[in-house]
PDB file of C-alpha atoms in Angstrom:
ATOM      1  CA  UNK A 252      22.179   4.539  20.488  1.00 67.00           C
ATOM      2  CA  UNK A 253      22.300   2.872  17.114  1.00 73.00           C
ATOM      3  CA  UNK A 254      20.681   3.199  13.720  1.00 80.00           C
ATOM      4  CA  UNK A 255      20.301  -0.268  12.267  1.00 86.00           C
ATOM      5  CA  UNK A 256      19.029  -1.971   9.133  1.00 88.00           C
ATOM      6  CA  UNK A 257      15.899  -4.131   9.341  1.00 89.00           C
ATOM      7  CA  UNK A 258      15.303  -6.468   6.394  1.00 88.00           C
ATOM      8  CA  UNK A 259      11.805  -7.817   5.770  1.00 91.00           C
ATOM      9  CA  UNK A 260      11.121 -10.995   3.784  1.00 89.00           C
ATOM     10  CA  UNK A 261       8.037 -12.609   2.302  1.00 91.00           C
ATOM     11  CA  UNK A 262       7.998 -15.977   4.059  1.00 93.00           C
ATOM     12  CA  UNK A 263      11.639 -16.934   3.469  1.00 91.00           C
ATOM     13  CA  UNK A 264      13.272 -15.018   6.318  1.00 93.00           C
ATOM     14  CA  UNK A 265      14.549 -18.130   8.123  1.00 96.00           C
ATOM     15  CA  UNK A 266      16.315 -19.250   4.936  1.00 92.00           C
ATOM     16  CA  UNK A 267      17.804 -15.769   4.457  1.00 91.00           C
ATOM     17  CA  UNK A 268      19.036 -15.451   8.064  1.00 92.00           C
ATOM     18  CA  UNK A 269      20.653 -18.889   7.952  1.00 93.00           C
ATOM     19  CA  UNK A 270      22.257 -18.021   4.598  1.00 86.00           C
ATOM     20  CA  UNK A 271      23.675 -14.715   5.895  1.00 90.00           C
ATOM     21  CA  UNK A 272      24.861 -16.450   9.070  1.00 92.00           C
ATOM     22  CA  UNK A 273      26.927 -18.861   6.952  1.00 91.00           C
ATOM     23  CA  UNK A 274      28.167 -16.202   4.526  1.00 80.00           C
ATOM     24  CA  UNK A 275      29.340 -13.866   7.298  1.00 83.00           C
ATOM     25  CA  UNK A 276      30.406 -16.689   9.663  1.00 87.00           C
ATOM     26  CA  UNK A 277      28.315 -15.448  12.589  1.00 91.00           C
ATOM     27  CA  UNK A 278      27.008 -17.311  15.595  1.00 92.00           C
ATOM     28  CA  UNK A 279      23.880 -19.350  14.968  1.00 92.00           C
ATOM     29  CA  UNK A 280      20.908 -16.961  14.802  1.00 92.00           C
ATOM     30  CA  UNK A 281      18.313 -16.815  17.548  1.00 91.00           C
ATOM     31  CA  UNK A 282      15.009 -16.840  15.650  1.00 96.00           C
ATOM     32  CA  UNK A 283      11.669 -15.871  17.224  1.00 96.00           C
ATOM     33  CA  UNK A 284       8.546 -16.811  15.297  1.00 97.00           C
ATOM     34  CA  UNK A 285       5.148 -15.125  15.481  1.00 95.00           C
ATOM     35  CA  UNK A 286       3.961 -18.343  17.117  1.00 94.00           C
ATOM     36  CA  UNK A 287       6.539 -17.877  19.912  1.00 94.00           C
ATOM     37  CA  UNK A 288       4.991 -14.547  20.947  1.00 91.00           C
ATOM     38  CA  UNK A 289       2.428 -14.294  23.752  1.00 90.00           C
ATOM     39  CA  UNK A 290      -0.997 -15.016  22.296  1.00 86.00           C
ATOM     40  CA  UNK A 291      -3.908 -12.610  22.683  1.00 86.00           C
ATOM     41  CA  UNK A 292      -6.898 -14.688  23.837  1.00 87.00           C
ATOM     42  CA  UNK A 293      -9.273 -12.435  21.877  1.00 89.00           C
ATOM     43  CA  UNK A 294      -7.379 -13.009  18.611  1.00 86.00           C
ATOM     44  CA  UNK A 295      -6.633 -16.320  16.924  1.00 88.00           C
ATOM     45  CA  UNK A 296      -3.332 -16.212  15.099  1.00 89.00           C
ATOM     46  CA  UNK A 297      -3.584 -17.517  11.537  1.00 92.00           C
ATOM     47  CA  UNK A 298      -1.926 -20.914  11.161  1.00 92.00           C
ATOM     48  CA  UNK A 299       0.214 -19.617   8.259  1.00 93.00           C
ATOM     49  CA  UNK A 300       1.748 -16.958  10.555  1.00 93.00           C
ATOM     50  CA  UNK A 301       2.910 -19.217  13.379  1.00 95.00           C
ATOM     51  CA  UNK A 302       6.167 -20.409  11.789  1.00 96.00           C
ATOM     52  CA  UNK A 303       7.053 -17.111  10.131  1.00 97.00           C
ATOM     53  CA  UNK A 304       9.964 -15.164  11.619  1.00 97.00           C
ATOM     54  CA  UNK A 305       8.874 -12.314  13.855  1.00 96.00           C
ATOM     55  CA  UNK A 306      12.441 -11.295  14.688  1.00 96.00           C
ATOM     56  CA  UNK A 307      16.020 -12.424  14.261  1.00 97.00           C
ATOM     57  CA  UNK A 308      19.308 -10.590  14.262  1.00 94.00           C
ATOM     58  CA  UNK A 309      22.915 -11.189  13.331  1.00 91.00           C
ATOM     59  CA  UNK A 310      26.089  -9.338  14.184  1.00 90.00           C
ATOM     60  CA  UNK A 311      27.651  -8.711  10.778  1.00 83.00           C
ATOM     61  CA  UNK A 312      31.043  -6.984  10.822  1.00 73.00           C
ATOM     62  CA  UNK A 313      30.257  -5.280  14.132  1.00 83.00           C
ATOM     63  CA  UNK A 314      26.760  -4.094  13.194  1.00 86.00           C
ATOM     64  CA  UNK A 315      23.451  -5.621  14.195  1.00 90.00           C
ATOM     65  CA  UNK A 316      21.280  -6.463  11.195  1.00 89.00           C
ATOM     66  CA  UNK A 317      17.689  -7.424  12.020  1.00 92.00           C
ATOM     67  CA  UNK A 318      15.265  -9.573  10.045  1.00 92.00           C
ATOM     68  CA  UNK A 319      11.600 -10.588   9.944  1.00 94.00           C
ATOM     69  CA  UNK A 320       8.935 -11.962   7.653  1.00 95.00           C
ATOM     70  CA  UNK A 321       6.052  -9.720   6.697  1.00 93.00           C
ATOM     71  CA  UNK A 322       2.665 -10.577   8.219  1.00 91.00           C
ATOM     72  CA  UNK A 323       0.596 -12.828   5.908  1.00 89.00           C
ATOM     73  CA  UNK A 324      -1.435 -10.729   3.501  1.00 87.00           C
ATOM     74  CA  UNK A 325       0.568  -7.541   4.136  1.00 87.00           C
ATOM     75  CA  UNK A 326       1.850  -5.770   1.046  1.00 86.00           C
ATOM     76  CA  UNK A 327       5.379  -6.812   0.140  1.00 85.00           C
ATOM     77  CA  UNK A 328       7.419  -5.052  -2.500  1.00 82.00           C
ATOM     78  CA  UNK A 329      11.079  -5.854  -3.078  1.00 78.00           C
ATOM     79  CA  UNK A 330      12.896  -2.579  -2.571  1.00 72.00           C
ATOM     80  CA  UNK A 331      10.466  -1.433   0.103  1.00 72.00           C
ATOM     81  CA  UNK A 332      11.427  -4.280   2.412  1.00 80.00           C
ATOM     82  CA  UNK A 333      14.097  -2.343   4.312  1.00 83.00           C
ATOM     83  CA  UNK A 334      13.367  -0.231   7.370  1.00 85.00           C
ATOM     84  CA  UNK A 335      15.645   1.851   9.557  1.00 83.00           C
ATOM     85  CA  UNK A 336      15.617   0.925  13.232  1.00 86.00           C
ATOM     86  CA  UNK A 337      16.485   3.583  15.799  1.00 84.00           C
ATOM     87  CA  UNK A 338      17.398   1.718  18.985  1.00 87.00           C
ATOM     88  CA  UNK A 339      18.367   3.633  22.129  1.00 84.00           C
ATOM     89  CA  UNK A 340      18.220   3.603  25.916  1.00 89.00           C
ATOM     90  CA  UNK A 341      17.226   7.303  25.770  1.00 87.00           C
ATOM     91  CA  UNK A 342      13.429   7.211  25.903  1.00 93.00           C
ATOM     92  CA  UNK A 343      13.042  10.997  25.649  1.00 92.00           C
ATOM     93  CA  UNK A 344      15.092  11.035  22.441  1.00 86.00           C
ATOM     94  CA  UNK A 345      13.008   8.193  20.978  1.00 90.00           C
ATOM     95  CA  UNK A 346       9.702   9.874  21.821  1.00 94.00           C
ATOM     96  CA  UNK A 347      10.890  13.149  20.324  1.00 89.00           C
ATOM     97  CA  UNK A 348      12.144  11.420  17.160  1.00 88.00           C
ATOM     98  CA  UNK A 349       8.859   9.520  16.783  1.00 93.00           C
ATOM     99  CA  UNK A 350       6.832  12.728  17.102  1.00 93.00           C
ATOM    100  CA  UNK A 351       9.036  14.431  14.512  1.00 90.00           C
ATOM    101  CA  UNK A 352       8.975  11.543  12.045  1.00 87.00           C
ATOM    102  CA  UNK A 353       5.180  11.254  12.127  1.00 92.00           C
ATOM    103  CA  UNK A 354       4.707  14.909  11.081  1.00 88.00           C
ATOM    104  CA  UNK A 355       3.456  14.577   7.504  1.00 91.00           C
ATOM    105  CA  UNK A 356       3.971  10.830   7.707  1.00 91.00           C
ATOM    106  CA  UNK A 357       1.873   7.781   8.514  1.00 94.00           C
ATOM    107  CA  UNK A 358       1.930   6.004  11.869  1.00 97.00           C
ATOM    108  CA  UNK A 359       1.919   2.247  11.325  1.00 94.00           C
ATOM    109  CA  UNK A 360       2.078   1.432  15.056  1.00 95.00           C
ATOM    110  CA  UNK A 361       1.860   4.050  17.814  1.00 96.00           C
ATOM    111  CA  UNK A 362       4.793   4.190  20.210  1.00 96.00           C
ATOM    112  CA  UNK A 363       3.705   1.787  22.925  1.00 96.00           C
ATOM    113  CA  UNK A 364       4.807  -0.897  25.349  1.00 94.00           C
ATOM    114  CA  UNK A 365       5.209  -4.359  23.827  1.00 93.00           C
ATOM    115  CA  UNK A 366       6.408  -7.612  25.312  1.00 90.00           C
ATOM    116  CA  UNK A 367       9.928  -6.906  23.979  1.00 90.00           C
ATOM    117  CA  UNK A 368      10.214  -3.154  24.606  1.00 93.00           C
ATOM    118  CA  UNK A 369       8.742  -0.534  26.949  1.00 94.00           C
ATOM    119  CA  UNK A 370       8.467   1.784  23.933  1.00 96.00           C
ATOM    120  CA  UNK A 371       8.196   0.540  20.342  1.00 96.00           C
ATOM    121  CA  UNK A 372       6.546   2.147  17.337  1.00 97.00           C
ATOM    122  CA  UNK A 373       6.636   2.191  13.545  1.00 95.00           C
ATOM    123  CA  UNK A 374       6.182   5.179  11.271  1.00 91.00           C
ATOM    124  CA  UNK A 375       6.595   5.967   7.581  1.00 89.00           C
ATOM    125  CA  UNK A 376       7.948   9.494   7.311  1.00 84.00           C
ATOM    126  CA  UNK A 377       6.852  12.083   4.758  1.00 80.00           C
ATOM    127  CA  UNK A 378       9.628  10.925   2.415  1.00 68.00           C
ATOM    128  CA  UNK A 379       8.424   7.299   2.445  1.00 77.00           C
ATOM    129  CA  UNK A 380      11.199   6.002   4.719  1.00 75.00           C
ATOM    130  CA  UNK A 381       9.939   3.402   7.192  1.00 86.00           C
ATOM    131  CA  UNK A 382      11.272   3.647  10.752  1.00 87.00           C
ATOM    132  CA  UNK A 383      11.113   1.342  13.753  1.00 92.00           C
ATOM    133  CA  UNK A 384      11.703   3.165  17.045  1.00 91.00           C
ATOM    134  CA  UNK A 385      12.653   0.935  19.970  1.00 93.00           C
ATOM    135  CA  UNK A 386      13.711   1.470  23.568  1.00 94.00           C
ATOM    136  CA  UNK A 387      16.687  -0.803  24.239  1.00 88.00           C
ATOM    137  CA  UNK A 388      16.045  -3.064  27.205  1.00 75.00           C
ATOM    138  CA  UNK A 389      19.698  -3.794  27.872  1.00 65.00           C
ATOM    139  CA  UNK A 390      19.147  -7.548  27.506  1.00 57.00           C
TER     140      UNK A 390
END
């Protein structure tokens, strides 16, 4: 299990990830864009979203730091662009943590299966801390 930092950018995530990769001398980042994700036939993805970063990560000094761009039109406030990611192979622990964090908080995405995780959800707890809960796939 790991608690990790997730940094969110406003359209310049690719530039930031490449910058941090050079600064910390990491391997070249693997960057997934929103356009790379499976498309829902009942929803047309906005053109301005397709090249934005949906997910990237770097190993910095032994810790995984994750990155993405915010969805076009979503509120973006510098200082509120950091989330805490709880990543584990223990699904029961994740479900319990999600239920606890949503008490008095706001669910941004229910814990559910996605194309990258069998259980992923996002919640802002009652203290305003934003959490991403993710079942580690082992890949």
